[in-house]
PDB file of C-alpha atoms and ligand atoms in Angstrom:
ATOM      1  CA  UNK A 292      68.022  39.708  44.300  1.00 60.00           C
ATOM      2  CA  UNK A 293      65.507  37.038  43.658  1.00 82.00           C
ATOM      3  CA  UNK A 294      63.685  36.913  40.654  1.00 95.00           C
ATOM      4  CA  UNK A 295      64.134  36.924  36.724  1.00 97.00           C
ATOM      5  CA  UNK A 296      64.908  39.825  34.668  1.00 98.00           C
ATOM      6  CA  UNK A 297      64.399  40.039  30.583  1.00 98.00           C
ATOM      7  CA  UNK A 298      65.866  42.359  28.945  1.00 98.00           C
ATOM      8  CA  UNK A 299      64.601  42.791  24.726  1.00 98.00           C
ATOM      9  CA  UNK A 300      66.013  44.848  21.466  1.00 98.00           C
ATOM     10  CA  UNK A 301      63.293  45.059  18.957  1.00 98.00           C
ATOM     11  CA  UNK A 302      64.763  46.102  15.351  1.00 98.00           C
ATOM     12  CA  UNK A 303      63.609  44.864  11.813  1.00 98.00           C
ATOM     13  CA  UNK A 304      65.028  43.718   8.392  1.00 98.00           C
ATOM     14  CA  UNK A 305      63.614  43.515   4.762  1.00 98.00           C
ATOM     15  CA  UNK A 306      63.764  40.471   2.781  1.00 98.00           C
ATOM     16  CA  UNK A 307      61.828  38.639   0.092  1.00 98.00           C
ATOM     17  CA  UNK A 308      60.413  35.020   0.134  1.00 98.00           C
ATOM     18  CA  UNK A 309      57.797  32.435  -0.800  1.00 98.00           C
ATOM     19  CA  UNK A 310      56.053  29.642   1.022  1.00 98.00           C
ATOM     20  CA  UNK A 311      56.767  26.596  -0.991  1.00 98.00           C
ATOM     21  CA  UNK A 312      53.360  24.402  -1.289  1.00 98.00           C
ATOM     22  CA  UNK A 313      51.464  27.172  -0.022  1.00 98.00           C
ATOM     23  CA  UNK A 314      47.839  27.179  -1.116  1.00 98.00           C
ATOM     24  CA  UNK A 315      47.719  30.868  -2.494  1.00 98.00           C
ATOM     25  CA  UNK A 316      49.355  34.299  -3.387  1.00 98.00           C
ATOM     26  CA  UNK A 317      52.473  33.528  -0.370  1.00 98.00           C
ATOM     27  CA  UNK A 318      53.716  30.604  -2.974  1.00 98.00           C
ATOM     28  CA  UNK A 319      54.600  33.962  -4.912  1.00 98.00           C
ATOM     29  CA  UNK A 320      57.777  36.077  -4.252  1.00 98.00           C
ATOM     30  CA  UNK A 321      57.577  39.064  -2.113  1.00 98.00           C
ATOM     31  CA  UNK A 322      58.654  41.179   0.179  1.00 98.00           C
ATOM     32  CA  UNK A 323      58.424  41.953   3.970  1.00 98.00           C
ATOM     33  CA  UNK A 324      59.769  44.616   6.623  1.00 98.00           C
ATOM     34  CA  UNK A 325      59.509  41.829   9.398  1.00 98.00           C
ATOM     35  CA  UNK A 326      59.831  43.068  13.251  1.00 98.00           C
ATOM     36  CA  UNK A 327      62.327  40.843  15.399  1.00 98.00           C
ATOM     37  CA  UNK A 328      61.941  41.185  19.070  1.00 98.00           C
ATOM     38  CA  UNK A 329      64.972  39.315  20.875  1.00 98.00           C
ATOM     39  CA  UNK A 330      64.050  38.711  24.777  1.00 98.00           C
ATOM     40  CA  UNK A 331      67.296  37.823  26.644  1.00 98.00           C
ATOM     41  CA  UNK A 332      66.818  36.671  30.513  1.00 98.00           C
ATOM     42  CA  UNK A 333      69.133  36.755  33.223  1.00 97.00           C
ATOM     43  CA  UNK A 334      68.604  36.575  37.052  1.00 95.00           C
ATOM     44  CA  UNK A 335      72.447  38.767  38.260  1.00 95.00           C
ATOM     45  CA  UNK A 336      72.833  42.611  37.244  1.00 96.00           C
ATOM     46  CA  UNK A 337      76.311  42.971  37.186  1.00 96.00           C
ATOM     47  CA  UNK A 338      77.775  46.188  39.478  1.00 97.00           C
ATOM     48  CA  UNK A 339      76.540  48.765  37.384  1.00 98.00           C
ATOM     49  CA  UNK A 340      72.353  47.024  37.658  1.00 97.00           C
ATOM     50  CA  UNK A 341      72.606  45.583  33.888  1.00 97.00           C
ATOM     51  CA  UNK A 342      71.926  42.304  32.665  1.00 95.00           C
ATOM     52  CA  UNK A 343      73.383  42.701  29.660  1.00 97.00           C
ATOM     53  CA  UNK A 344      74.253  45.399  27.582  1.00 98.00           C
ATOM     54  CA  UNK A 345      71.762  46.251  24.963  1.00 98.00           C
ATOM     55  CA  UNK A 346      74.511  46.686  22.419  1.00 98.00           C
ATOM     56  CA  UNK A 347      75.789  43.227  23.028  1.00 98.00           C
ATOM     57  CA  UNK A 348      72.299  42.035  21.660  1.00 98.00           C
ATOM     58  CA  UNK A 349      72.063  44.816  18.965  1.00 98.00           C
ATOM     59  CA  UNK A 350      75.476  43.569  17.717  1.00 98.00           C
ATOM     60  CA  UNK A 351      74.635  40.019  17.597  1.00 98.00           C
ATOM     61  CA  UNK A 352      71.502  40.682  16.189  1.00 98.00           C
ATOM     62  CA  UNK A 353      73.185  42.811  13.303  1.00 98.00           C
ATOM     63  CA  UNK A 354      75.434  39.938  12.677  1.00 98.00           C
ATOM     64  CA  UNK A 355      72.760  37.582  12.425  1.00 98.00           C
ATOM     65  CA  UNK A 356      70.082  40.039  10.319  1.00 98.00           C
ATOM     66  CA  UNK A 357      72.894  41.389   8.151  1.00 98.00           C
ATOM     67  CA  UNK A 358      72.825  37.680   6.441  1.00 98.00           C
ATOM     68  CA  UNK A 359      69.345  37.890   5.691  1.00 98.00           C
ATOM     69  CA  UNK A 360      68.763  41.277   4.939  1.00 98.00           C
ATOM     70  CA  UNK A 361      68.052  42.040   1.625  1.00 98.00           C
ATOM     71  CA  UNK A 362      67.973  38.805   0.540  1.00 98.00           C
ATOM     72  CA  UNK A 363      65.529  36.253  -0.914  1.00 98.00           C
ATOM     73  CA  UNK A 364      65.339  34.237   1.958  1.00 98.00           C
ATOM     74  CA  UNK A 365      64.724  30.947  -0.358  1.00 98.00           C
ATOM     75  CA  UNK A 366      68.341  31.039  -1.157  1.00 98.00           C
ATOM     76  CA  UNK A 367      69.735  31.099   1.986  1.00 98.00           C
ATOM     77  CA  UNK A 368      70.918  27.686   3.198  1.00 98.00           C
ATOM     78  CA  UNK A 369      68.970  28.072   6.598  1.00 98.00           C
ATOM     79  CA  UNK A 370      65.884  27.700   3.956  1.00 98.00           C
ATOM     80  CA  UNK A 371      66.725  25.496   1.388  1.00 95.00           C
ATOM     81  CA  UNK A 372      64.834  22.628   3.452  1.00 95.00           C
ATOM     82  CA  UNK A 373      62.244  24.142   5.481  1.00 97.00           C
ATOM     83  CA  UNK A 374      59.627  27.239   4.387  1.00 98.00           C
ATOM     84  CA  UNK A 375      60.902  30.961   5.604  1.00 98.00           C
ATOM     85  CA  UNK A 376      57.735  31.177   7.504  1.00 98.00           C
ATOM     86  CA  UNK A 377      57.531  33.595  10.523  1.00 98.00           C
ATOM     87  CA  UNK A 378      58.041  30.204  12.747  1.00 98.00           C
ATOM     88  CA  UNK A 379      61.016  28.945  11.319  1.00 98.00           C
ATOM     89  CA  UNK A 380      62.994  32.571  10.648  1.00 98.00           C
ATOM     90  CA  UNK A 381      62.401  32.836  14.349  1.00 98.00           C
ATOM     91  CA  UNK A 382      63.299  29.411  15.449  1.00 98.00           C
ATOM     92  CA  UNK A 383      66.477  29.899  13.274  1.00 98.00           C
ATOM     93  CA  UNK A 384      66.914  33.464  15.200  1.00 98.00           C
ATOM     94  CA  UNK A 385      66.566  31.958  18.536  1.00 98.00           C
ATOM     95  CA  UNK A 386      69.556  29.110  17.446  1.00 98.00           C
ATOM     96  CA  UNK A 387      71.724  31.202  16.231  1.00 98.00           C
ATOM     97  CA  UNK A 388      71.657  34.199  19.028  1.00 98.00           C
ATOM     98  CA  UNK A 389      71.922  31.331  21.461  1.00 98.00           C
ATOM     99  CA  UNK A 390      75.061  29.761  19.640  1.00 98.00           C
ATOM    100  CA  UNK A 391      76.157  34.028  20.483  1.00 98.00           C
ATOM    101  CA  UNK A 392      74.896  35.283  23.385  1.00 98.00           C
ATOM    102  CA  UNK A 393      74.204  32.455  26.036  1.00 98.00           C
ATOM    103  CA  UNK A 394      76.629  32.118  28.875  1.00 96.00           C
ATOM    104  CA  UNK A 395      76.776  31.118  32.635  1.00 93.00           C
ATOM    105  CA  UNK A 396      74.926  34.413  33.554  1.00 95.00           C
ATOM    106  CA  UNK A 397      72.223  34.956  30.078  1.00 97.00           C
ATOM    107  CA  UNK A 398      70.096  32.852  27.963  1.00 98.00           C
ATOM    108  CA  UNK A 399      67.912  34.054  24.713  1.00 98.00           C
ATOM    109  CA  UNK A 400      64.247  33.215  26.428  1.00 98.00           C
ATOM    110  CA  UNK A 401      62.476  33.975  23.279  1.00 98.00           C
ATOM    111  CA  UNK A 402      62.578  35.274  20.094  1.00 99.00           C
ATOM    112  CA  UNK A 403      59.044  37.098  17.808  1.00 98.00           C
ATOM    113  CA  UNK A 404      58.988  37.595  14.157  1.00 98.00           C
ATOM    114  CA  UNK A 405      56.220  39.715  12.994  1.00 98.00           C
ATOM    115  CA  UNK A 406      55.546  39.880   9.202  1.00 96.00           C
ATOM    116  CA  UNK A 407      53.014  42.707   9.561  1.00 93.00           C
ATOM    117  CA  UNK A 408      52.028  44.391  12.643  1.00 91.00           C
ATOM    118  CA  UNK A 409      49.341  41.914  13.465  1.00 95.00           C
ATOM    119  CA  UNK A 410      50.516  38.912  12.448  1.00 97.00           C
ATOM    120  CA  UNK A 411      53.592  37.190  13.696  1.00 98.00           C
ATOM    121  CA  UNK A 412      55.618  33.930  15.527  1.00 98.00           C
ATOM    122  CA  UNK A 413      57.273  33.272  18.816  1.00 98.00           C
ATOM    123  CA  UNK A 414      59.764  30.889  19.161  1.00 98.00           C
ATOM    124  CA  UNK A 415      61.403  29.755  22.387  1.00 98.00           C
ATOM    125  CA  UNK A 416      62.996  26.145  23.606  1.00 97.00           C
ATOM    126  CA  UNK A 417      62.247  24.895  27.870  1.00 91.00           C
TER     127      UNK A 417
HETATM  128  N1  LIG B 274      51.523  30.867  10.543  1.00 57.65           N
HETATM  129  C1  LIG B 274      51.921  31.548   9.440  1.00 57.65           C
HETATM  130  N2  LIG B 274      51.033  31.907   8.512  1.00 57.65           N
HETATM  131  C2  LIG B 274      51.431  32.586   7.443  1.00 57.65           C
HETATM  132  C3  LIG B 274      52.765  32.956   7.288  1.00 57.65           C
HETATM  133  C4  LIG B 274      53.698  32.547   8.294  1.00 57.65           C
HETATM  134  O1  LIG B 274      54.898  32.849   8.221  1.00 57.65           O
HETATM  135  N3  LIG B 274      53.233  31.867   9.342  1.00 57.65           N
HETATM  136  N4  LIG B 274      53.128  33.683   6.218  1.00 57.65           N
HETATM  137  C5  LIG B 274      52.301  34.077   5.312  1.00 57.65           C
HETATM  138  C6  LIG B 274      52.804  34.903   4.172  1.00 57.65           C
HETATM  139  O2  LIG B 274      54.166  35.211   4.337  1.00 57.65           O
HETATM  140  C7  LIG B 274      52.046  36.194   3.904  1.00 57.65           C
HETATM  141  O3  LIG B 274      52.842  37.040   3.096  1.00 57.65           O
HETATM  142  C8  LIG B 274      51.678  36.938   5.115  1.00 57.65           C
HETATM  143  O4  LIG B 274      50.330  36.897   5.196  1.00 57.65           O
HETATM  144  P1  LIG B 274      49.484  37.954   6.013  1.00 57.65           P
HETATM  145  O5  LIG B 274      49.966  38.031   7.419  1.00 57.65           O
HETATM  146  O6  LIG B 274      48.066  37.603   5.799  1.00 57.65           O
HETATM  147  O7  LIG B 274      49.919  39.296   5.314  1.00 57.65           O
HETATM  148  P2  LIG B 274      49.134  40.173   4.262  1.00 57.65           P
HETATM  149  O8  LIG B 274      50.031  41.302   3.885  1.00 57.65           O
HETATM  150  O9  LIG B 274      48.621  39.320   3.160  1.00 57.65           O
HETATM  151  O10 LIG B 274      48.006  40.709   5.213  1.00 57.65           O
HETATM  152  P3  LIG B 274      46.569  41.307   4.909  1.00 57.65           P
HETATM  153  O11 LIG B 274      46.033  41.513   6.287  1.00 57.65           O
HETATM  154  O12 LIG B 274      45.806  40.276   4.158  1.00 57.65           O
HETATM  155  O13 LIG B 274      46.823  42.558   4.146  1.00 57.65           O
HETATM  156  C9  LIG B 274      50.898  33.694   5.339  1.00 57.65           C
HETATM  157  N5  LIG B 274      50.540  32.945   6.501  1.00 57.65           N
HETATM  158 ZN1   ZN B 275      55.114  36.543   3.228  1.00 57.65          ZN
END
């Protein structure tokens, strides 16, 4: 079958952090419930019509969120250097579920980190 599916998991994880340099009350620490979506595409459904198995992502995702989660996102090495803004907590997503999931047959397309409902970062690589 021609064409491109994408297949997502949306889930979410709470963690603290400040913007370093930032010009107001972010340079402060606090907290966040951010939303992940993880968009995985592939263009072959295997026999039983699935791209890949939701649980596949859900379990790498875990893996991944379960080292941030309930952390101060500051301290984590990932952030030492660079600001745990929406952008860079997704772009660090989108490495390390690539480093997991990606294969002959599935690649991550994108990953989107929403601090609040409204407000949020996309990250993806051509
Ligand atoms: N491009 C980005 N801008 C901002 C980021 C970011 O990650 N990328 N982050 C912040 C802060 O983390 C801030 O906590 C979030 O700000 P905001 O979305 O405005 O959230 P509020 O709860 O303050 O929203 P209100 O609508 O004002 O209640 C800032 N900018
Ligand atoms: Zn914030």
């Amino acid at each position: 079958m021609p064409g491109v599916f994408e297949v997502y998991v949306k889930t979410h994880f709470s963690a603290a952090h400040r913007l370093r340099g930032y010009p107001g009350d972010c340079a402060r620490v606090h907290g966040h419930n951010w939303i992940i979506e993880v968009y995985v595409q592939c263009r072959k459904l295997n026999e039983i019509g699935i791209a890949i198995d939701f649980r596949d992502i859900k379990n790498a995702v875990k893996e991944v969120l379960g080292r941030m989660d309930h952390c101060d996102l500051n301290d984590l090495p990932a952030f030492k250097d660079e600001n745990p803004t929406s952008e860079n907590i997704a772009g660090f997503l989108y490495r390390e579920l690539s480093r997991a999931l990606n294969d002959g047959t599935v690649k991550i397309s994108k990953v989107k980190v929403c601090e609040t409902p409204g407000a949020g970062a996309i990250y993806w690589e051509d």
